[in-house]
XYZ file of C-alpha atoms in Angstrom:
710
model
C 133.428 198.428 -3.192
C 135.306 195.572 -2.716
C 134.992 191.544 -3.411
C 137.264 190.002 -0.553
C 138.879 186.773 -2.282
C 139.181 183.257 -0.121
C 142.666 183.363 -0.337
C 143.141 186.914 1.368
C 140.401 186.560 4.427
C 140.553 184.774 7.524
C 137.236 183.348 8.130
C 136.142 183.851 11.676
C 134.637 180.889 13.952
C 130.569 180.745 12.540
C 128.216 181.690 15.502
C 124.122 181.758 15.927
C 124.182 185.784 15.009
C 121.226 186.705 12.969
C 122.162 190.984 12.956
C 125.203 192.175 12.541
C 125.794 195.522 13.655
C 129.048 197.697 12.052
C 130.880 199.744 13.597
C 132.445 202.450 12.817
C 135.060 205.039 14.740
C 135.456 208.447 13.530
C 137.454 211.812 14.000
C 136.970 215.005 12.782
C 139.712 217.216 10.984
C 142.170 217.952 13.461
C 142.378 215.469 15.529
C 144.601 212.718 16.490
C 143.786 208.811 16.969
C 142.100 207.475 19.089
C 140.681 204.148 19.395
C 144.267 202.771 20.899
C 143.621 205.249 23.848
C 143.520 203.654 26.838
C 141.866 203.875 30.017
C 141.376 201.618 32.961
C 144.126 199.020 30.936
C 141.637 198.826 27.778
C 141.976 200.225 24.613
C 138.768 202.516 23.494
C 137.954 199.644 20.649
C 138.247 197.026 23.638
C 135.887 199.353 25.808
C 133.851 199.037 23.256
C 133.872 195.904 22.097
C 132.355 194.554 25.300
C 130.231 197.318 26.208
C 128.451 195.820 22.824
C 129.782 192.474 22.503
C 131.236 190.521 25.390
C 130.447 192.553 28.907
C 128.115 190.465 31.152
C 126.370 193.777 30.059
C 126.384 194.610 26.670
C 124.276 195.659 23.950
C 124.383 192.697 22.422
C 123.179 190.803 26.000
C 120.284 193.208 26.519
C 118.972 192.348 23.207
C 119.953 188.601 23.081
C 117.954 188.529 26.874
C 114.668 190.991 26.353
C 114.103 188.926 23.085
C 114.383 185.386 24.761
C 116.934 184.846 22.597
C 115.147 185.748 19.244
C 117.632 188.399 18.411
C 121.042 187.064 18.594
C 123.693 190.413 17.310
C 126.907 190.848 16.871
C 128.616 193.471 16.271
C 132.064 194.031 13.947
C 134.079 196.490 13.127
C 135.146 199.105 10.004
C 139.301 200.493 10.239
C 140.416 202.335 7.633
C 144.684 201.418 7.212
C 143.923 200.183 11.080
C 142.433 202.695 12.238
C 139.012 205.240 12.282
C 137.796 206.936 9.458
C 138.745 210.742 9.756
C 135.958 213.660 8.447
C 136.840 216.885 6.026
C 135.522 219.725 8.849
C 136.731 220.426 12.641
C 134.288 219.828 15.145
C 133.222 222.927 15.833
C 132.017 222.802 12.246
C 128.721 220.450 13.717
C 128.451 222.377 16.361
C 126.394 225.903 17.765
C 128.509 228.860 16.736
C 129.799 230.645 19.544
C 132.068 233.144 20.742
C 135.340 230.288 21.458
C 133.083 228.510 18.244
C 133.328 231.089 15.594
C 133.035 228.351 12.632
C 129.730 226.656 14.313
C 125.972 227.167 12.795
C 124.243 229.676 13.415
C 120.371 229.210 13.025
C 117.628 225.752 13.309
C 118.251 226.206 8.930
C 122.293 225.942 8.929
C 122.239 223.132 11.419
C 119.754 221.235 9.086
C 122.210 221.571 6.446
C 125.447 220.905 8.339
C 123.401 217.232 9.845
C 122.644 216.043 5.792
C 126.452 217.319 5.118
C 128.389 215.558 8.092
C 125.800 212.492 7.173
C 127.181 212.382 3.879
C 130.784 213.009 4.841
C 131.503 210.154 7.126
C 129.581 207.827 4.461
C 131.715 209.168 1.493
C 134.338 207.818 4.371
C 133.266 205.216 5.329
C 132.594 204.191 0.851
C 136.604 204.939 0.175
C 137.952 202.645 3.460
C 135.719 199.901 1.783
C 136.780 200.335 -2.139
C 140.879 201.205 -0.268
C 140.032 197.190 0.410
C 139.202 196.579 4.485
C 137.994 194.289 5.948
C 134.769 194.120 8.899
C 136.486 192.610 11.588
C 136.902 192.107 15.418
C 137.671 194.681 17.097
C 141.674 193.649 17.590
C 140.959 193.635 13.704
C 142.427 190.804 13.837
C 139.597 187.507 12.518
C 138.044 188.408 8.810
C 134.788 189.067 8.308
C 132.709 188.390 4.885
C 130.911 191.105 3.962
C 127.881 189.277 3.289
C 127.669 188.899 7.240
C 126.201 192.068 7.055
C 122.505 191.415 6.018
C 121.991 188.950 7.855
C 118.350 188.760 6.944
C 118.649 188.822 3.819
C 116.537 192.028 2.555
C 119.511 193.748 0.621
C 120.793 196.749 3.572
C 123.198 196.457 6.610
C 121.333 195.354 9.315
C 123.145 198.536 11.441
C 126.004 201.160 11.842
C 126.832 202.595 14.913
C 129.193 205.634 14.147
C 131.603 206.372 17.279
C 132.884 209.563 17.315
C 135.931 210.337 19.275
C 135.756 211.989 22.681
C 135.555 215.909 22.926
C 138.254 216.107 25.405
C 139.034 219.873 25.163
C 135.146 220.019 27.007
C 134.595 223.398 24.414
C 132.204 221.749 22.439
C 128.602 222.720 23.487
C 126.434 219.989 22.204
C 122.416 220.292 22.431
C 119.468 217.477 21.721
C 119.153 217.310 18.428
C 122.280 219.203 17.250
C 124.137 217.314 14.749
C 126.873 215.706 18.131
C 123.290 214.865 19.137
C 123.586 210.995 19.778
C 120.336 209.217 17.666
C 119.397 207.845 15.279
C 118.599 208.372 11.595
C 118.906 206.698 8.074
C 121.447 207.051 4.781
C 122.125 204.934 1.745
C 124.111 206.179 0.095
C 126.540 203.268 1.478
C 126.782 200.647 -1.010
C 128.714 197.398 -0.512
C 129.127 194.340 -3.028
C 129.613 191.215 -0.792
C 130.550 189.192 -3.933
C 126.960 187.629 -4.490
C 124.848 190.608 -4.560
C 125.163 194.514 -3.391
C 123.482 195.390 -0.184
C 123.249 199.430 0.690
C 123.283 201.359 4.544
C 119.765 201.997 6.350
C 119.138 202.434 9.551
C 122.191 204.200 11.921
C 123.168 205.208 14.840
C 125.713 208.042 15.402
C 126.708 208.373 19.563
C 130.033 209.855 20.558
C 131.056 208.023 24.983
C 133.141 209.387 27.568
C 135.524 207.646 28.966
C 136.615 210.519 31.681
C 136.717 214.172 33.311
C 138.925 216.069 32.253
C 141.412 215.720 34.699
C 141.746 212.490 33.771
C 139.332 210.596 37.050
C 137.530 207.825 35.167
C 135.148 207.017 38.116
C 131.079 207.614 37.323
C 132.509 207.196 33.317
C 134.013 203.801 32.811
C 132.381 200.503 34.896
C 133.143 196.923 35.262
C 131.512 193.470 35.528
C 131.589 190.668 37.551
C 134.595 189.359 35.397
C 136.624 193.242 35.637
C 135.784 194.146 31.861
C 136.243 197.849 31.451
C 132.957 199.350 29.443
C 131.386 202.275 29.034
C 127.161 203.105 29.755
C 125.372 201.331 27.101
C 121.666 202.663 28.463
C 121.748 204.569 25.603
C 123.343 203.242 23.219
C 120.684 200.247 23.896
C 117.868 202.648 23.373
C 119.387 204.013 20.394
C 119.559 200.789 18.699
C 115.806 200.376 19.918
C 114.981 202.917 17.278
C 116.943 200.563 14.688
C 114.478 198.500 15.519
C 111.727 200.196 15.077
C 110.883 201.379 18.561
C 109.465 205.252 18.880
C 110.068 207.504 22.529
C 107.937 206.916 25.055
C 108.611 211.008 25.965
C 107.817 213.945 24.525
C 109.730 217.235 22.774
C 109.519 218.777 26.511
C 111.170 215.508 28.193
C 107.893 214.889 30.031
C 107.435 210.822 29.505
C 104.273 208.891 31.412
C 106.290 205.688 31.254
C 109.333 206.518 32.349
C 111.158 204.322 34.032
C 109.100 201.146 32.472
C 110.793 200.705 29.802
C 114.056 201.606 28.012
C 112.218 203.462 25.182
C 111.209 206.468 28.061
C 113.900 207.142 30.348
C 117.048 204.492 30.664
C 118.668 203.522 33.629
C 122.205 204.900 33.590
C 124.621 202.664 33.477
C 123.066 199.845 32.084
C 119.015 199.473 31.123
C 116.341 198.087 31.656
C 113.740 195.946 30.087
C 111.147 197.645 27.771
C 107.655 196.780 28.014
C 105.551 193.846 27.246
C 103.215 195.832 24.263
C 106.772 196.565 22.437
C 108.177 193.093 22.888
C 104.967 192.245 21.371
C 104.844 193.877 17.891
C 108.820 192.879 17.518
C 107.365 189.824 17.400
C 109.380 188.558 20.674
C 106.875 187.224 22.033
C 105.197 183.417 21.440
C 101.342 182.360 20.993
C 100.798 182.012 24.972
C 102.916 184.550 26.113
C 99.724 187.197 26.215
C 96.445 186.205 26.702
C 93.242 188.160 26.421
C 90.826 189.432 29.509
C 87.560 188.232 28.484
C 85.796 187.915 31.788
C 86.051 188.540 35.289
C 88.121 186.299 37.344
C 91.690 185.909 38.822
C 94.068 185.588 36.152
C 98.358 184.577 37.022
C 101.382 185.480 35.359
C 105.395 185.006 35.392
C 107.529 187.936 35.696
C 108.699 189.526 32.550
C 112.507 188.180 30.973
C 112.215 185.130 34.237
C 111.015 182.128 34.113
C 108.486 179.789 35.732
C 106.195 177.403 35.921
C 103.091 179.365 34.136
C 104.007 180.543 30.626
C 101.804 183.554 29.699
C 104.042 187.148 30.595
C 101.498 189.420 30.571
C 97.051 189.858 29.542
C 95.543 192.643 27.298
C 91.915 193.571 27.166
C 90.012 196.152 25.157
C 88.154 199.252 26.093
C 86.414 200.241 22.907
C 84.430 203.050 24.083
C 88.140 204.277 25.109
C 90.027 204.090 21.978
C 92.181 202.254 24.626
C 93.986 198.390 25.189
C 95.172 197.618 28.249
C 97.948 195.788 29.052
C 99.515 194.188 32.155
C 103.224 192.678 33.208
C 104.482 192.124 36.064
C 108.184 193.352 36.875
C 110.742 192.043 39.968
C 112.898 194.543 40.097
C 114.894 192.303 43.489
C 117.501 190.335 43.220
C 115.336 187.371 41.459
C 114.792 189.269 38.452
C 115.821 189.527 35.391
C 119.324 191.039 35.463
C 118.295 193.794 33.560
C 115.294 194.530 35.806
C 116.698 194.081 38.976
C 118.319 196.306 41.021
C 121.287 194.236 43.034
C 123.348 193.963 39.292
C 127.205 192.396 39.338
C 128.050 196.001 37.883
C 131.014 198.101 39.759
C 132.493 201.984 39.760
C 135.963 202.168 39.274
C 136.983 202.718 42.915
C 135.813 199.064 43.700
C 131.548 199.862 45.191
C 129.341 198.736 43.445
C 127.147 200.527 41.260
C 124.138 202.682 43.394
C 120.971 200.981 42.688
C 117.557 203.099 42.241
C 114.389 201.925 43.743
C 111.559 200.505 41.500
C 108.504 199.154 43.538
C 108.486 195.419 42.122
C 104.464 193.976 41.054
C 101.602 194.699 38.570
C 102.136 197.663 35.817
C 98.773 199.102 34.171
C 99.369 200.425 30.813
C 96.854 201.774 28.130
C 98.066 201.973 25.195
C 95.473 203.726 22.033
C 93.973 201.005 20.365
C 95.051 201.711 16.864
C 98.966 201.487 17.468
C 101.209 199.292 16.492
C 104.922 201.026 17.954
C 104.193 203.458 20.256
C 104.697 206.277 21.350
C 104.550 209.986 23.060
C 106.605 212.084 21.090
C 103.789 214.339 19.704
C 101.977 214.115 22.816
C 100.786 215.029 25.593
C 98.977 214.522 29.091
C 95.832 213.358 29.409
C 96.360 212.621 25.711
C 98.712 210.313 26.010
C 99.468 207.443 23.071
C 101.327 205.086 25.999
C 100.491 205.355 29.496
C 102.045 203.443 32.969
C 98.269 203.782 35.546
C 98.824 204.545 39.283
C 102.215 206.219 40.975
C 102.568 209.087 42.522
C 106.280 209.583 40.757
C 106.569 211.265 37.157
C 109.485 208.274 37.557
C 106.595 205.572 37.922
C 108.732 204.203 40.594
C 106.109 203.000 42.568
C 103.782 202.693 39.673
C 103.706 198.809 40.196
C 100.594 197.783 42.093
C 101.978 195.595 45.076
C 99.629 192.505 47.295
C 96.518 194.065 48.392
C 96.512 196.921 46.452
C 94.306 198.260 43.563
C 93.843 200.261 40.940
C 90.572 201.384 39.247
C 90.953 201.418 35.383
C 87.838 202.760 33.595
C 84.373 202.358 34.497
C 83.712 200.335 37.356
C 86.601 197.833 36.500
C 89.633 197.657 38.942
C 92.618 194.962 39.619
C 93.429 194.233 42.471
C 96.777 191.834 43.356
C 96.723 188.612 45.273
C 99.490 187.270 45.768
C 102.967 187.541 44.554
C 105.141 184.014 45.304
C 108.506 184.516 43.531
C 108.089 184.999 40.266
C 104.541 184.246 39.181
C 101.945 187.087 40.343
C 97.915 186.673 40.534
C 95.516 189.374 40.743
C 91.235 189.339 40.083
C 89.606 191.644 38.020
C 86.283 192.965 38.154
C 83.665 195.060 36.985
C 81.380 195.880 33.353
C 84.399 194.221 31.257
C 83.318 195.017 27.809
C 81.393 191.616 25.835
C 84.264 190.637 23.941
C 83.533 190.044 20.155
C 85.606 187.385 18.475
C 87.505 189.383 14.872
C 90.045 189.225 12.854
C 91.785 185.920 11.270
C 90.343 183.711 8.428
C 89.380 179.839 8.464
C 90.742 177.418 6.138
C 89.800 173.841 5.305
C 91.367 172.615 8.109
C 90.770 175.446 10.700
C 88.977 177.701 12.325
C 89.597 181.446 11.848
C 91.642 182.969 15.092
C 90.627 185.812 17.013
C 93.545 188.374 16.387
C 92.151 190.302 19.822
C 91.974 187.013 22.040
C 94.298 184.782 19.691
C 91.153 181.726 20.888
C 89.307 179.769 17.296
C 86.125 180.815 16.386
C 83.149 179.895 13.941
C 83.112 176.795 11.794
C 85.289 175.731 9.301
C 85.745 176.944 5.336
C 86.263 173.442 3.986
C 86.770 175.597 0.395
C 89.531 177.884 1.934
C 92.331 175.921 0.514
C 96.316 177.244 0.265
C 97.156 175.443 -2.992
C 100.399 175.447 -4.244
C 100.107 175.125 -8.385
C 102.788 172.288 -9.786
C 103.539 171.990 -13.430
C 103.243 169.253 -15.475
C 107.023 167.815 -15.694
C 107.858 164.831 -18.816
C 109.093 161.425 -16.827
C 113.041 160.191 -17.928
C 114.763 156.987 -17.001
C 115.419 158.161 -14.390
C 112.875 159.881 -12.651
C 109.273 159.910 -12.073
C 106.950 163.011 -14.035
C 103.704 164.387 -13.099
C 100.848 166.085 -15.136
C 99.888 169.577 -14.052
C 98.286 168.980 -10.337
C 97.210 171.766 -7.025
C 98.110 170.535 -4.031
C 96.554 171.959 -0.795
C 99.271 172.480 1.773
C 96.600 172.873 5.014
C 94.304 169.250 3.812
C 96.934 167.197 1.538
C 94.869 167.297 -0.934
C 95.250 166.528 -4.494
C 93.240 168.583 -7.507
C 92.908 169.238 -11.438
C 92.571 173.058 -10.443
C 93.083 176.281 -9.605
C 89.346 176.550 -8.182
C 90.052 172.980 -6.073
C 86.795 171.569 -7.656
C 87.613 168.208 -8.329
C 90.051 166.386 -6.677
C 92.924 163.345 -7.675
C 94.510 161.030 -6.106
C 97.291 161.340 -5.075
C 98.363 158.685 -6.984
C 97.163 159.295 -10.734
C 99.326 162.822 -10.550
C 102.335 160.946 -10.976
C 103.363 158.711 -14.182
C 105.642 156.532 -14.844
C 109.588 156.459 -15.593
C 110.384 155.493 -19.184
C 111.664 152.115 -19.708
C 115.464 151.608 -19.745
C 118.153 150.795 -22.885
C 120.873 149.914 -22.979
C 122.998 152.463 -24.593
C 126.880 150.776 -24.278
C 127.611 146.843 -25.274
C 124.931 146.017 -27.996
C 126.459 143.673 -30.144
C 129.742 142.902 -28.951
C 131.450 139.985 -30.042
C 133.661 138.201 -27.611
C 136.901 135.096 -27.703
C 135.971 133.098 -25.141
C 139.794 132.715 -24.459
C 140.631 135.838 -24.604
C 140.375 136.426 -20.347
C 138.795 139.586 -21.127
C 135.246 141.237 -19.723
C 132.784 142.346 -21.301
C 130.802 145.856 -20.543
C 127.224 146.810 -20.908
C 125.349 150.211 -19.629
C 121.575 151.010 -18.923
C 120.582 154.118 -18.906
C 118.841 153.476 -15.488
C 118.609 154.837 -12.063
C 122.293 152.866 -10.095
C 119.672 153.091 -7.446
C 117.196 151.340 -9.126
C 119.103 148.120 -10.645
C 117.376 145.171 -9.614
C 119.109 141.717 -11.383
C 121.349 140.767 -13.804
C 119.781 137.667 -16.449
C 121.863 136.361 -19.174
C 119.331 134.191 -21.640
C 117.341 134.401 -19.087
C 118.596 132.827 -16.352
C 120.348 135.064 -13.018
C 123.437 135.594 -12.456
C 125.305 135.883 -9.197
C 126.120 139.004 -8.423
C 130.246 139.729 -7.805
C 130.776 135.358 -9.177
C 129.117 135.501 -12.282
C 129.745 140.180 -12.877
C 130.308 143.330 -10.974
C 127.642 146.008 -10.990
C 129.047 149.933 -10.300
C 126.754 153.552 -11.042
C 127.153 155.116 -13.877
C 123.638 154.794 -14.870
C 124.009 151.022 -14.114
C 127.238 149.739 -15.443
C 127.479 145.677 -15.921
C 130.612 143.468 -16.573
C 130.038 139.948 -17.112
C 133.725 137.976 -15.784
C 136.297 136.037 -17.422
C 135.214 132.727 -15.932
C 131.525 132.997 -17.330
C 132.574 134.035 -20.556
C 134.631 130.919 -21.135
C 131.854 128.413 -19.988
C 129.569 129.950 -22.785
C 128.737 127.669 -25.875
C 129.525 129.915 -29.241
C 127.400 131.594 -30.461
C 124.364 134.742 -29.757
C 123.456 134.925 -26.170
C 120.758 137.690 -24.799
C 121.772 139.572 -21.329
C 119.112 141.600 -19.365
C 119.947 144.450 -16.866
C 116.783 144.766 -14.687
C 115.861 147.459 -12.384
C 112.078 148.504 -11.018
C 111.521 150.664 -13.722
C 112.266 147.256 -16.455
C 114.401 145.694 -18.538
C 116.969 146.380 -20.463
C 118.427 143.644 -22.947
C 121.273 143.384 -25.325
C 123.224 140.950 -27.439
C 126.264 139.272 -27.823
C 128.080 137.201 -29.792
C 130.897 134.312 -28.136
C 133.892 133.131 -31.078
C 135.847 130.402 -30.644
C 139.491 130.990 -30.794
C 141.672 130.599 -34.065
C 143.675 127.431 -31.788
C 147.914 127.449 -33.292
C 147.626 123.529 -33.389
C 145.551 124.132 -37.202
C 147.764 126.666 -37.988
C 150.747 124.409 -37.649
C 148.800 121.569 -40.035
C 148.065 123.978 -42.632
C 151.972 125.646 -42.479
C 153.622 121.862 -42.912
C 151.520 120.659 -45.194
C 152.252 123.454 -47.619
C 156.033 123.056 -47.947
C 155.447 119.090 -47.869
C 153.517 120.004 -51.452
C 156.516 123.075 -52.529
C 158.946 120.302 -51.768
C 157.207 117.640 -54.007
C 156.946 119.615 -56.483
C 160.190 120.686 -56.984
C 161.154 116.878 -56.488
C 163.385 115.730 -59.775
C 162.281 112.202 -58.375
C 159.082 110.958 -59.770
C 158.521 107.388 -58.440
C 155.305 105.610 -57.928
C 156.972 104.673 -54.319
C 157.128 109.072 -53.866
C 154.006 109.415 -54.803
C 152.257 106.276 -52.409
C 154.134 108.135 -49.441
C 152.780 111.883 -50.560
C 149.560 110.446 -50.301
C 149.600 108.035 -46.464
C 151.020 111.467 -46.149
C 147.488 113.410 -46.825
C 145.908 111.022 -45.083
C 147.640 110.830 -42.105
C 147.126 115.063 -42.202
C 143.735 115.131 -42.189
C 143.212 112.352 -40.193
C 145.334 114.923 -36.998
C 142.992 117.413 -37.839
C 139.749 115.534 -37.794
C 140.846 114.505 -34.237
C 142.299 117.826 -33.030
C 139.098 119.524 -34.326
C 137.035 116.858 -32.249
C 139.171 117.036 -28.933
C 139.303 120.637 -28.542
C 135.446 122.000 -29.563
C 133.798 119.320 -27.367
C 131.788 121.282 -23.357
C 131.425 119.135 -20.514
C 128.348 118.171 -21.104
C 128.156 117.425 -17.313
C 128.865 120.867 -15.586
C 126.012 122.103 -13.732
C 127.136 124.775 -11.611
C 124.991 128.325 -12.103
C 127.237 129.824 -13.996
C 128.142 127.241 -16.874
C 125.608 128.281 -18.703
C 125.334 125.656 -22.439
C 122.695 127.934 -24.175
C 123.243 128.413 -28.502
C 124.555 126.661 -31.022
C 127.689 124.000 -30.351
C 128.130 122.028 -32.956
C 127.268 122.602 -35.912
C 129.956 125.829 -36.547
C 132.942 123.032 -35.777
C 131.019 120.538 -38.626
C 131.654 122.849 -41.358
C 134.615 123.446 -39.684
C 136.118 120.497 -39.515
C 134.630 119.887 -43.452
C 136.212 123.240 -44.890
C 140.059 121.482 -43.759
C 139.255 118.286 -45.529
C 138.844 120.015 -48.386
C 141.113 122.425 -47.978
C 143.561 118.874 -47.938
C 141.858 117.223 -51.100
C 142.899 120.006 -53.485
C 147.131 120.503 -52.247
C 146.604 116.366 -52.580
C 144.895 116.704 -55.702
C 148.032 119.394 -57.154
C 150.592 117.154 -55.749
C 148.915 114.060 -57.958
C 148.707 116.614 -61.077
C 152.692 117.612 -60.471
C 153.374 113.803 -60.168
C 151.999 112.777 -63.679
C 153.241 115.708 -64.996
C 156.615 114.273 -64.962
C 156.100 110.880 -65.376
């Protein structure tokens, strides 16, 4: 199994596909490589990609058209070292025994055994190719895809695998219906792929062998070109088998008889490009919308548009139950002319290799009437026969049903006295009338809810009354509130009527607001009790744990500050920084900052202090030096003592003067950012007293020294 690293991948462009078909080329033991063999200027792998992806008529395009773009298929490729996988047995091992194929199987038991063996053999080869590091890619092996695209519906299985065997160039191997080498769809579950996120396994697969030319090399009748000269093989078989991948059944039996024939691709396809599938098959695959199919409830005139076309009326079909017959009648308008859908049209832009347009098969346009067993989801005729077909087209003289559609003025008896007549066909709109004993329709199925009445599963009309107690409740667990998110109590919510309930029985309705619990009050988680020197030119930062989206404002000592002037704010949770210019204007002492958010205000305290000035330090130093000089002097005269006293007095006066000048705050400032709060004067007064006391001590010491010397 391979886990592809991003560094090794050339990622393909994203597209709108929702279904992936993995194509693997395979050849048998002893056979040469074939994927680069060229026919009409195109390699086998290019022809294959035209047939599945790129062509105007391709498998992918077919399913986009019939599904109304609901199924968008892309085919990707797995190569083994750039080539096809190689099987261990020769082709003849899986074919019938004959005089020229003596290694073939001889009976039904051996045939079944070898069919299983073939499936196991190519599965093992695919696993080996994956485990060897091969990537899935485009047809040219130049653009690579993540293995995860193989499971577009995310159900743990590969959407589809198509094994394409090398064409039997020798023509000496006989392949009969239901043999191991026949084109068919089956199941295989032993391929495993590690996508890097999960492991996905194989499920349904198609095996097919294409022919590109006659033994003499003539490609006419084997290869075709679209209007853009892209070469492709007949896609009829591939489209039919892909229908089995979707879940559709064969509409013929084992004797090759079909009561549907050309009216569905799951019966007898028109080669090389098949016709549309029927309305019933589109319906069971979910490829019709609510208004596409209506139920006939009474006699009257009805109109519908041609299947696979656009028109003024969006109804593409009608149906009506016939209970006593156990059947459901389906009606659809098929237009096989050039203005019909591109796959029903007899005038396709498709050409033979010799340049001639592909011959058309004449099919009559008009109203097609089907009878289908009412209890059948995916109809099948494989185990049925006339007159008890599971799925039958009414009318027509030919077994091909090419003439079964009703034209203008034509009618058909259905059952009892019920008959249908076509009144008009204008462009792609057909109008018909139905008369007779239309069975009384009794609404059934569906479920009434608190806001909607039940919808009949047959006619899709609403009926009955509302069921006010039938809610679609979603349980919501209780969740504790945080600083950044609201919480909620346990409650139940109806996604239909949008009401809230306290219990799972919806017996107690509650208000929407009552289920919500408020966010917790925010707190300061950084910056509280910090101290800042007012002249340091530094900012102060505080952090609230509230969500940044809840931020409202910042207050300082009860006054709102100006954002981007007084402070800045940023996320993480809420980080507020006071600017240095604001701090310089604050008084010394304690201040309170509040960071307000929608869930509350987080508060913090901080202190602004005065700096120690240089003038004070110089004065103290000078006084000490003078004292030391006096003590060392040998002259102890009275004159010197008087000089010292005078010097002391001058020093104290100088200190008082400088201190008063340094701590005076401008009382006239009225700007919003000039915050005059806290204790302005007491700190300064005590500082002056302390300095005076210090000076007194120094003076006393000097006097004592002088007196001793005397």
